[in-house]
Every structure is written in structure tokens, then in C-alpha cells.
mmCIF file of C-alpha atoms in Angstrom:
data_model
loop_
_atom_site.group_PDB
_atom_site.id
_atom_site.type_symbol
_atom_site.label_atom_id
_atom_site.label_comp_id
_atom_site.label_asym_id
_atom_site.label_seq_id
_atom_site.Cartn_x
_atom_site.Cartn_y
_atom_site.Cartn_z
ATOM 1 C CA MET G 1 -0.046 -0.099 0.028
ATOM 2 C CA ARG G 2 2.823 2.301 1.301
ATOM 3 C CA GLN G 3 4.806 1.669 -2.615
ATOM 4 C CA ALA G 4 1.120 2.212 -4.505
ATOM 5 C CA GLY G 5 0.736 5.844 -2.455
ATOM 6 C CA LYS G 6 4.575 6.595 -3.212
ATOM 7 C CA HIS G 7 4.147 5.571 -6.957
ATOM 8 C CA GLY G 8 0.640 7.531 -6.781
ATOM 9 C CA LYS G 9 1.645 10.813 -5.423
ATOM 10 C CA GLN G 10 4.967 11.059 -7.736
ATOM 11 C CA SER G 11 2.916 10.304 -10.946
ATOM 12 C CA VAL G 12 0.582 13.443 -9.332
ATOM 13 C CA ASN G 13 3.462 15.272 -8.683
ATOM 14 C CA LEU G 14 5.049 14.798 -12.602
ATOM 15 C CA ILE G 15 1.467 15.544 -14.372
ATOM 16 C CA LEU G 16 1.798 19.240 -11.736
ATOM 17 C CA THR G 17 5.440 19.483 -12.855
ATOM 18 C CA VAL G 18 4.451 19.590 -16.377
ATOM 19 C CA ILE G 19 1.781 21.745 -15.920
ATOM 20 C CA GLU G 20 3.623 24.445 -14.016
ATOM 21 C CA ILE G 21 6.571 23.905 -16.990
ATOM 22 C CA VAL G 22 3.680 24.248 -19.993
ATOM 23 C CA ALA G 23 1.622 26.559 -18.229
ATOM 24 C CA PRO G 24 4.068 29.714 -18.589
ATOM 25 C CA VAL G 25 4.116 28.617 -22.408
ATOM 26 C CA PHE G 26 0.309 29.467 -22.714
ATOM 27 C CA LEU G 27 0.258 32.224 -20.808
ATOM 28 C CA LEU G 28 2.219 34.817 -22.591
ATOM 29 C CA GLY G 29 1.017 32.713 -25.887
ATOM 30 C CA ALA G 30 -2.405 34.267 -24.540
ATOM 31 C CA LEU G 31 -1.283 37.520 -23.631
ATOM 32 C CA GLY G 32 0.390 37.891 -27.999
ATOM 33 C CA PHE G 33 -3.463 36.190 -28.963
ATOM 34 C CA THR G 34 -5.073 38.564 -27.323
ATOM 35 C CA TRP G 35 -2.663 41.632 -28.366
ATOM 36 C CA THR G 36 -3.898 40.230 -32.039
ATOM 37 C CA ARG G 37 -7.472 39.972 -31.246
ATOM 38 C CA LEU G 38 -8.150 43.237 -30.040
ATOM 39 C CA GLY G 39 -6.043 44.674 -33.214
ATOM 40 C CA TRP G 40 -3.116 46.660 -31.729
ATOM 41 C CA ASP G 41 -0.317 46.710 -34.443
ATOM 42 C CA TYR G 42 2.508 43.660 -33.699
ATOM 43 C CA PRO G 43 5.229 43.923 -36.055
ATOM 44 C CA VAL G 44 5.793 39.907 -36.582
ATOM 45 C CA ALA G 45 8.676 40.291 -39.108
ATOM 46 C CA PHE G 46 10.831 42.645 -36.622
ATOM 47 C CA ILE G 47 10.393 41.252 -34.060
ATOM 48 C CA THR G 48 11.452 37.991 -35.256
ATOM 49 C CA ARG G 49 14.202 39.698 -37.275
ATOM 50 C CA LEU G 50 15.083 41.333 -33.828
ATOM 51 C CA ALA G 51 15.171 37.314 -31.921
ATOM 52 C CA MET G 52 16.119 35.053 -34.197
ATOM 53 C CA THR G 53 19.486 38.102 -35.835
ATOM 54 C CA LEU G 54 20.740 38.680 -31.470
ATOM 55 C CA ALA G 55 18.127 36.857 -28.864
ATOM 56 C CA VAL G 56 18.397 33.753 -29.550
ATOM 57 C CA PRO G 57 22.057 33.221 -30.565
ATOM 58 C CA CYS G 58 22.899 34.679 -27.351
ATOM 59 C CA LEU G 59 20.837 32.073 -25.965
ATOM 60 C CA ILE G 60 22.530 29.208 -27.434
ATOM 61 C CA PHE G 61 25.548 30.259 -27.001
ATOM 62 C CA THR G 62 24.808 31.275 -22.897
ATOM 63 C CA ALA G 63 23.679 27.764 -22.530
ATOM 64 C CA LEU G 64 26.061 25.525 -24.773
ATOM 65 C CA GLN G 65 28.946 27.593 -22.465
ATOM 66 C CA SER G 66 27.368 27.225 -19.836
ATOM 67 C CA SER G 67 27.109 23.255 -19.511
ATOM 68 C CA GLN G 68 29.358 21.367 -17.048
ATOM 69 C CA ILE G 69 28.675 17.767 -18.949
ATOM 70 C CA ASP G 70 31.179 15.187 -18.636
ATOM 71 C CA PRO G 71 32.853 13.619 -21.608
ATOM 72 C CA VAL G 72 31.833 10.161 -21.932
ATOM 73 C CA VAL G 73 28.165 11.068 -20.360
ATOM 74 C CA LEU G 74 28.019 13.380 -23.259
ATOM 75 C CA SER G 75 29.144 10.521 -25.878
ATOM 76 C CA GLY G 76 26.881 7.863 -25.236
ATOM 77 C CA ILE G 77 23.224 9.445 -25.416
ATOM 78 C CA ALA G 78 24.799 12.133 -27.796
ATOM 79 C CA ILE G 79 25.092 9.533 -30.469
ATOM 80 C CA ALA G 80 21.995 8.012 -29.188
ATOM 81 C CA SER G 81 20.417 11.407 -29.296
ATOM 82 C CA VAL G 82 22.052 11.428 -33.099
ATOM 83 C CA LEU G 83 20.301 7.927 -34.166
ATOM 84 C CA ALA G 84 17.254 8.427 -32.497
ATOM 85 C CA TYR G 85 16.622 11.674 -34.133
ATOM 86 C CA ALA G 86 18.126 9.828 -38.241
ATOM 87 C CA LEU G 87 14.708 7.565 -37.204
ATOM 88 C CA ILE G 88 12.993 9.970 -36.624
ATOM 89 C CA ALA G 89 14.115 11.999 -38.915
ATOM 90 C CA VAL G 90 13.518 8.631 -41.732
ATOM 91 C CA ALA G 91 9.928 7.787 -40.321
ATOM 92 C CA LEU G 92 9.068 11.893 -40.816
ATOM 93 C CA PHE G 93 10.087 12.448 -44.562
ATOM 94 C CA GLY G 94 8.017 8.727 -45.499
ATOM 95 C CA LEU G 95 4.828 10.438 -43.290
ATOM 96 C CA CYS G 96 5.936 13.425 -45.544
ATOM 97 C CA LEU G 97 5.635 11.670 -49.097
ATOM 98 C CA VAL G 98 2.493 9.082 -47.805
ATOM 99 C CA LEU G 99 0.655 12.829 -47.177
ATOM 100 C CA LYS G 100 2.369 15.074 -49.470
ATOM 101 C CA LEU G 101 3.099 17.764 -46.857
ATOM 102 C CA GLU G 102 5.127 20.408 -47.833
ATOM 103 C CA ARG G 103 9.188 18.579 -46.105
ATOM 104 C CA ARG G 104 9.620 22.733 -45.775
ATOM 105 C CA THR G 105 6.889 22.888 -43.729
ATOM 106 C CA TYR G 106 7.028 20.125 -41.709
ATOM 107 C CA LEU G 107 9.821 17.449 -41.794
ATOM 108 C CA ALA G 108 12.028 19.942 -39.486
ATOM 109 C CA PRO G 109 9.977 21.293 -36.964
ATOM 110 C CA MET G 110 8.209 17.234 -36.504
ATOM 111 C CA VAL G 111 12.085 16.245 -35.757
ATOM 112 C CA PHE G 112 13.113 18.231 -33.838
ATOM 113 C CA GLY G 113 11.489 18.806 -29.955
ATOM 114 C CA ASN G 114 10.968 20.849 -27.326
ATOM 115 C CA THR G 115 14.204 19.290 -25.362
ATOM 116 C CA GLY G 116 15.510 23.262 -23.832
ATOM 117 C CA ASN G 117 12.343 24.858 -21.784
ATOM 118 C CA LEU G 118 9.837 21.586 -21.314
ATOM 119 C CA GLY G 119 13.015 18.565 -21.527
ATOM 120 C CA LEU G 120 15.543 19.816 -18.389
ATOM 121 C CA PRO G 121 13.142 20.559 -16.140
ATOM 122 C CA LEU G 122 11.507 17.462 -16.511
ATOM 123 C CA ALA G 123 15.014 16.192 -16.705
ATOM 124 C CA LEU G 124 16.179 17.274 -13.255
ATOM 125 C CA PHE G 125 12.857 16.444 -11.504
ATOM 126 C CA ALA G 126 12.573 12.947 -12.715
ATOM 127 C CA PHE G 127 15.981 12.154 -12.661
ATOM 128 C CA GLY G 128 17.828 14.539 -10.578
ATOM 129 C CA THR G 129 20.907 16.003 -11.240
ATOM 130 C CA ASP G 130 22.680 12.941 -13.211
ATOM 131 C CA GLY G 131 19.121 13.504 -14.998
ATOM 132 C CA LEU G 132 19.575 16.350 -16.363
ATOM 133 C CA SER G 133 23.191 16.573 -17.067
ATOM 134 C CA TYR G 134 22.280 13.476 -19.556
ATOM 135 C CA GLY G 135 19.682 15.804 -20.859
ATOM 136 C CA VAL G 136 21.766 18.580 -20.952
ATOM 137 C CA ALA G 137 23.621 17.137 -24.256
ATOM 138 C CA VAL G 138 20.554 15.529 -25.702
ATOM 139 C CA LEU G 139 19.850 18.975 -25.989
ATOM 140 C CA ALA G 140 23.517 19.946 -27.510
ATOM 141 C CA VAL G 141 23.397 17.935 -30.250
ATOM 142 C CA THR G 142 19.169 18.995 -30.403
ATOM 143 C CA THR G 143 20.705 22.836 -30.740
ATOM 144 C CA ILE G 144 22.604 22.031 -33.532
ATOM 145 C CA GLY G 145 21.004 19.267 -35.566
ATOM 146 C CA LEU G 146 17.746 22.180 -36.051
ATOM 147 C CA PHE G 147 19.700 25.408 -36.847
ATOM 148 C CA THR G 148 22.017 23.663 -39.354
ATOM 149 C CA ILE G 149 20.124 20.909 -40.810
ATOM 150 C CA GLY G 150 17.393 22.174 -39.883
ATOM 151 C CA LEU G 151 17.834 25.178 -41.101
ATOM 152 C CA LEU G 152 18.686 23.728 -44.033
ATOM 153 C CA ILE G 153 15.488 22.638 -44.098
ATOM 154 C CA VAL G 154 13.703 25.004 -43.809
ATOM 155 C CA SER G 155 15.625 27.811 -44.908
ATOM 156 C CA GLY G 156 15.634 25.460 -48.952
ATOM 157 C CA ALA G 157 19.208 26.938 -49.699
ATOM 158 C CA SER G 158 21.185 25.153 -51.917
ATOM 159 C CA ASN G 159 24.090 26.748 -51.138
ATOM 160 C CA PRO G 160 24.647 25.399 -48.193
ATOM 161 C CA ALA G 161 27.475 27.494 -46.758
ATOM 162 C CA ARG G 162 24.543 30.716 -47.047
ATOM 163 C CA VAL G 163 22.463 28.982 -44.003
ATOM 164 C CA LEU G 164 26.218 28.652 -42.432
ATOM 165 C CA ARG G 165 26.682 32.444 -42.713
ATOM 166 C CA GLU G 166 23.331 32.009 -40.504
ATOM 167 C CA PRO G 167 23.730 33.743 -36.655
ATOM 168 C CA MET G 168 22.242 31.029 -34.985
ATOM 169 C CA VAL G 169 24.387 28.761 -36.356
ATOM 170 C CA ILE G 170 27.501 30.815 -35.138
ATOM 171 C CA ALA G 171 25.893 30.568 -32.177
ATOM 172 C CA THR G 172 25.584 26.666 -31.833
ATOM 173 C CA VAL G 173 29.170 26.914 -33.438
ATOM 174 C CA LEU G 174 30.615 28.213 -30.710
ATOM 175 C CA GLY G 175 28.969 27.131 -28.667
ATOM 176 C CA ALA G 176 29.924 23.982 -28.927
ATOM 177 C CA LEU G 177 33.430 24.528 -28.698
ATOM 178 C CA PHE G 178 33.524 26.336 -25.444
ATOM 179 C CA LEU G 179 31.794 23.706 -24.457
ATOM 180 C CA ALA G 180 34.241 21.112 -25.614
ATOM 181 C CA MET G 181 37.094 23.500 -24.606
ATOM 182 C CA GLY G 182 35.905 24.416 -20.645
ATOM 183 C CA TRP G 183 36.757 28.005 -21.910
ATOM 184 C CA SER G 184 34.189 30.783 -20.984
ATOM 185 C CA THR G 185 33.677 34.133 -21.367
ATOM 186 C CA PRO G 186 34.946 37.670 -19.565
ATOM 187 C CA GLY G 187 31.997 37.187 -16.767
ATOM 188 C CA TRP G 188 30.832 40.694 -18.563
ATOM 189 C CA LEU G 189 30.483 39.011 -21.938
ATOM 190 C CA THR G 190 28.881 36.618 -20.444
ATOM 191 C CA ASN G 191 25.521 38.470 -18.128
ATOM 192 C CA SER G 192 25.527 41.038 -20.947
ATOM 193 C CA LEU G 193 24.753 37.705 -23.893
ATOM 194 C CA ASP G 194 22.592 36.603 -20.746
ATOM 195 C CA LEU G 195 21.386 39.435 -20.798
ATOM 196 C CA LEU G 196 20.083 39.706 -24.149
ATOM 197 C CA GLY G 197 19.417 35.923 -24.589
ATOM 198 C CA GLN G 198 16.555 36.050 -22.011
ATOM 199 C CA MET G 199 14.707 38.468 -24.424
ATOM 200 C CA ALA G 200 14.237 35.033 -26.824
ATOM 201 C CA ILE G 201 11.225 32.706 -24.891
ATOM 202 C CA PRO G 202 9.386 35.712 -24.307
ATOM 203 C CA LEU G 203 9.257 37.237 -27.932
ATOM 204 C CA MET G 204 9.177 33.955 -29.458
ATOM 205 C CA LEU G 205 5.529 33.401 -27.342
ATOM 206 C CA LEU G 206 4.073 36.170 -28.145
ATOM 207 C CA THR G 207 4.713 36.070 -31.412
ATOM 208 C CA LEU G 208 3.482 32.119 -31.215
ATOM 209 C CA GLY G 209 0.063 33.516 -29.655
ATOM 210 C CA VAL G 210 0.464 35.945 -32.293
ATOM 211 C CA ALA G 211 0.338 33.478 -35.596
ATOM 212 C CA VAL G 212 -2.170 31.534 -33.214
ATOM 213 C CA GLY G 213 -4.718 34.219 -33.501
ATOM 214 C CA ARG G 214 -4.638 33.972 -37.053
ATOM 215 C CA LEU G 215 -4.828 30.583 -37.577
ATOM 216 C CA HIS G 216 -8.160 29.078 -38.812
ATOM 217 C CA PRO G 217 -9.480 26.392 -37.484
ATOM 218 C CA GLY G 218 -8.924 23.520 -38.807
ATOM 219 C CA GLN G 219 -5.038 23.983 -39.856
ATOM 220 C CA LEU G 220 -5.401 23.030 -35.688
ATOM 221 C CA LEU G 221 -7.618 19.849 -36.011
ATOM 222 C CA ALA G 222 -4.215 18.913 -38.352
ATOM 223 C CA GLY G 223 -1.419 19.524 -36.156
ATOM 224 C CA PHE G 224 -3.547 17.183 -33.057
ATOM 225 C CA GLY G 225 -3.094 14.109 -35.746
ATOM 226 C CA LEU G 226 0.051 15.294 -36.952
ATOM 227 C CA SER G 227 1.677 15.590 -33.336
ATOM 228 C CA ALA G 228 0.032 12.058 -32.323
ATOM 229 C CA VAL G 229 1.723 10.045 -34.848
ATOM 230 C CA ARG G 230 5.002 12.815 -34.291
ATOM 231 C CA VAL G 231 4.763 11.257 -30.977
ATOM 232 C CA LEU G 232 4.474 7.620 -31.774
ATOM 233 C CA ILE G 233 7.580 7.586 -34.227
ATOM 234 C CA CYS G 234 9.402 10.142 -31.347
ATOM 235 C CA ALA G 235 8.546 7.310 -28.522
ATOM 236 C CA ALA G 236 9.305 4.021 -30.888
ATOM 237 C CA ALA G 237 12.725 6.817 -32.269
ATOM 238 C CA GLY G 238 14.390 6.682 -28.653
ATOM 239 C CA VAL G 239 13.757 3.265 -27.908
ATOM 240 C CA ALA G 240 15.295 1.721 -30.885
ATOM 241 C CA ALA G 241 18.353 4.153 -30.125
ATOM 242 C CA GLY G 242 18.879 3.751 -26.967
ATOM 243 C CA LEU G 243 17.576 -0.521 -26.486
ATOM 244 C CA ALA G 244 20.554 -0.889 -29.884
ATOM 245 C CA LEU G 245 23.484 1.411 -28.061
ATOM 246 C CA GLY G 246 22.492 -0.387 -24.858
ATOM 247 C CA LEU G 247 22.093 2.861 -22.717
ATOM 248 C CA PRO G 248 21.802 2.329 -18.608
ATOM 249 C CA GLU G 249 18.261 2.427 -16.758
ATOM 250 C CA VAL G 250 18.742 6.201 -16.468
ATOM 251 C CA PRO G 251 19.959 7.969 -19.978
ATOM 252 C CA PHE G 252 17.587 5.442 -22.024
ATOM 253 C CA ALA G 253 14.415 7.134 -19.963
ATOM 254 C CA VAL G 254 16.286 10.484 -20.532
ATOM 255 C CA LEU G 255 17.113 9.963 -23.883
ATOM 256 C CA VAL G 256 12.695 8.751 -24.190
ATOM 257 C CA VAL G 257 11.795 11.855 -22.588
ATOM 258 C CA GLN G 258 13.881 14.368 -24.562
ATOM 259 C CA MET G 259 12.807 12.778 -27.996
ATOM 260 C CA ILE G 260 8.813 13.204 -27.488
ATOM 261 C CA THR G 261 9.735 16.508 -26.192
ATOM 262 C CA PRO G 262 6.349 19.047 -27.926
ATOM 263 C CA VAL G 263 7.528 21.365 -31.518
ATOM 264 C CA PRO G 264 9.525 24.279 -29.814
ATOM 265 C CA VAL G 265 8.131 27.854 -30.671
ATOM 266 C CA THR G 266 11.931 28.223 -32.742
ATOM 267 C CA SER G 267 10.215 26.148 -34.452
ATOM 268 C CA TYR G 268 7.806 28.628 -34.969
ATOM 269 C CA LEU G 269 9.948 31.843 -35.638
ATOM 270 C CA LEU G 270 12.745 29.940 -38.267
ATOM 271 C CA ALA G 271 9.086 28.539 -40.343
ATOM 272 C CA GLU G 272 8.210 32.624 -40.226
ATOM 273 C CA LYS G 273 11.514 33.672 -41.071
ATOM 274 C CA TYR G 274 12.222 32.115 -44.480
ATOM 275 C CA ASP G 275 8.044 31.696 -45.031
ATOM 276 C CA ALA G 276 7.884 28.229 -44.837
ATOM 277 C CA GLY G 277 4.449 28.417 -43.845
ATOM 278 C CA ALA G 278 4.395 29.754 -40.227
ATOM 279 C CA GLU G 279 0.787 28.617 -39.204
ATOM 280 C CA GLN G 280 0.702 25.154 -39.713
ATOM 281 C CA VAL G 281 3.690 25.175 -38.062
ATOM 282 C CA ALA G 282 2.558 27.370 -34.873
ATOM 283 C CA GLY G 283 -1.182 25.137 -34.909
ATOM 284 C CA LEU G 284 1.952 22.080 -34.341
ATOM 285 C CA VAL G 285 3.474 24.003 -31.823
ATOM 286 C CA VAL G 286 -0.347 24.534 -29.963
ATOM 287 C CA THR G 287 -1.185 21.283 -30.078
ATOM 288 C CA SER G 288 1.832 19.443 -29.491
ATOM 289 C CA THR G 289 2.125 21.305 -26.195
ATOM 290 C CA LEU G 290 -0.998 20.482 -25.056
ATOM 291 C CA LEU G 291 -0.607 16.416 -26.102
ATOM 292 C CA ALA G 292 2.534 17.382 -23.717
ATOM 293 C CA VAL G 293 0.111 17.502 -20.818
ATOM 294 C CA VAL G 294 -0.971 14.062 -20.932
ATOM 295 C CA THR G 295 1.740 12.138 -23.290
ATOM 296 C CA LEU G 296 5.387 13.588 -21.189
ATOM 297 C CA PRO G 297 3.084 11.644 -17.489
ATOM 298 C CA ILE G 298 1.754 8.803 -19.081
ATOM 299 C CA ALA G 299 5.939 7.870 -20.052
ATOM 300 C CA LEU G 300 7.565 9.633 -17.373
ATOM 301 C CA ALA G 301 5.879 7.295 -15.029
ATOM 302 C CA LEU G 302 6.495 3.965 -16.764
ATOM 303 C CA LEU G 303 9.966 5.344 -17.163
ATOM 304 C CA VAL G 304 10.998 6.057 -14.024
#
């Protein structure tokens, strides 16, 4: 009875944690939604450029630079993450072909999840400081993948060199280099970059809310279907990669949880910047985050 009561309490705490994490997403999104519904001006193009050129690169760089990861820990779960993402990409590429979906719009957002804002707190709560280290390793792979290969897909650039000049890619490469070499910027510069990076998430969420305010109901319904299929594919890929590489229990669980996190708001901003179906991506962000309130507690209950 005591064991059952303990597991029941833990499950409730996990559900509450998920709700606490996703609540700010919906609150700030609701502010953006209300703003545009009131007819007030919101310069999406300017704010997207500000976020993607300045705020997000600073956020990426400081997050990678400040991470404290054991190289052995990083290599094991990082390789598993690369394998999982490769499996997810192949499966979703096939899905896009079958359903005749625009790959520039749907592929990258559905492959890479919100392993930072949502995945890291869950990894810490469920698996402690070790879980957090594993989560950061997955985040590093996600960040590099999204802002290199993902950015190449979304932008539709035929010349990879053009993508490599993007501020987000430069920030990712520099952050990974500083992380690998153990370097750090001077305190005054780190604080300045960190302050600039703090703009990124509020700007992204407000802009997402504005986009949702302009959506048609049919786009949300389609988003729910795709988000449900995406969760199943990502969970299967995470399990397959973890088993194939023989990951221990905790990194295996963290890998699966990180793989099924919802579509990140960053994907919407990329779609907005490169005119790659931003409204459809906004629908995916909203619906996948709503589903995460149900799917993540279930996954954690099975894995913890």
C-alpha cells in the first residue's frame, strides 16, 4: 500500500510539474493572442528578425557554454540522440511523402523537440542532477541539428555555405566549441549575452500567440493528428536507439522523454523568417504542447 501510495504521489507531482512548465507557454501565448485579437499592431517581421538574429543566438551560446557535462556522459547519450533523430527523420520523411506534406514546413519542426525549456526541467525533476546532465547532452545535439540541418531544410537553401553564415549556426558552433574546450567568456560579456538571450523566449511565445490568433480551426485539427503520430514515432525511435546502444536505465529514460517533447517555438520563428508555412507550424506547436500535458506524465510514469 505504501509503495502504491508513493507511486501515486509521484505521478501527481509529475503531472503538476508538466503543467507548471507548460503554463507560461500558454500564458504568454494567450497575451500575444489577445494582443492581435484586439487589433493592436504587432510587427512580426521585425520581432522575428530581432529574436533570430540577436536574442536566440545569445541564448544558444550561453546555454552551451555554461553546461557542465562529463565528456563520457556526453558521448554515450549524444550518439544515441543522433541515431534517434536519424530514425525520426527517416520515418517523418516517409510520412511527408505519403501525406504529400510540404517538407520545408513540416519535416524539421516535427523532428526536433523542445528539449530545452520543457525537457531539461523534466529530466531534473524525474532523474535528479544526473538526469539533468544527460538532458543537456541531448539538448546540445538538438540545438546543433536544428540550426544546421533543420535550418537548411526550412530555408530551402541550395548553398549550405549561406546557412553557415546564419547567426544561430555561428552561435551553435561557437557554443559547442567553448563547451568542448572548457572555455568561457569574461564575466561582463557572459552577463551581457545572457541578458540578451533572456529576451528570446518571451518574444517567441508572444509571437506564437499572435500567429495562433490568425489561425483557422482546421489547421489546429490537422495539427492534433500530426502531433499524435509524431509522438508515437519519436517514442519508438528513442526506445530503439537506447536499446541498440545499450544505454543504462537513467540515460535511456531521459533519451525517450527528450525525444517526445513537443515542437519548439523556435521552429515557428524559423518558418516565419523563411516563409515556410508559419501558420501550420504554429498549429503544430500549440497542439503538440497540449498533447504533452498527457503524454509526458504517462511516459515518465512508465520510465521512472
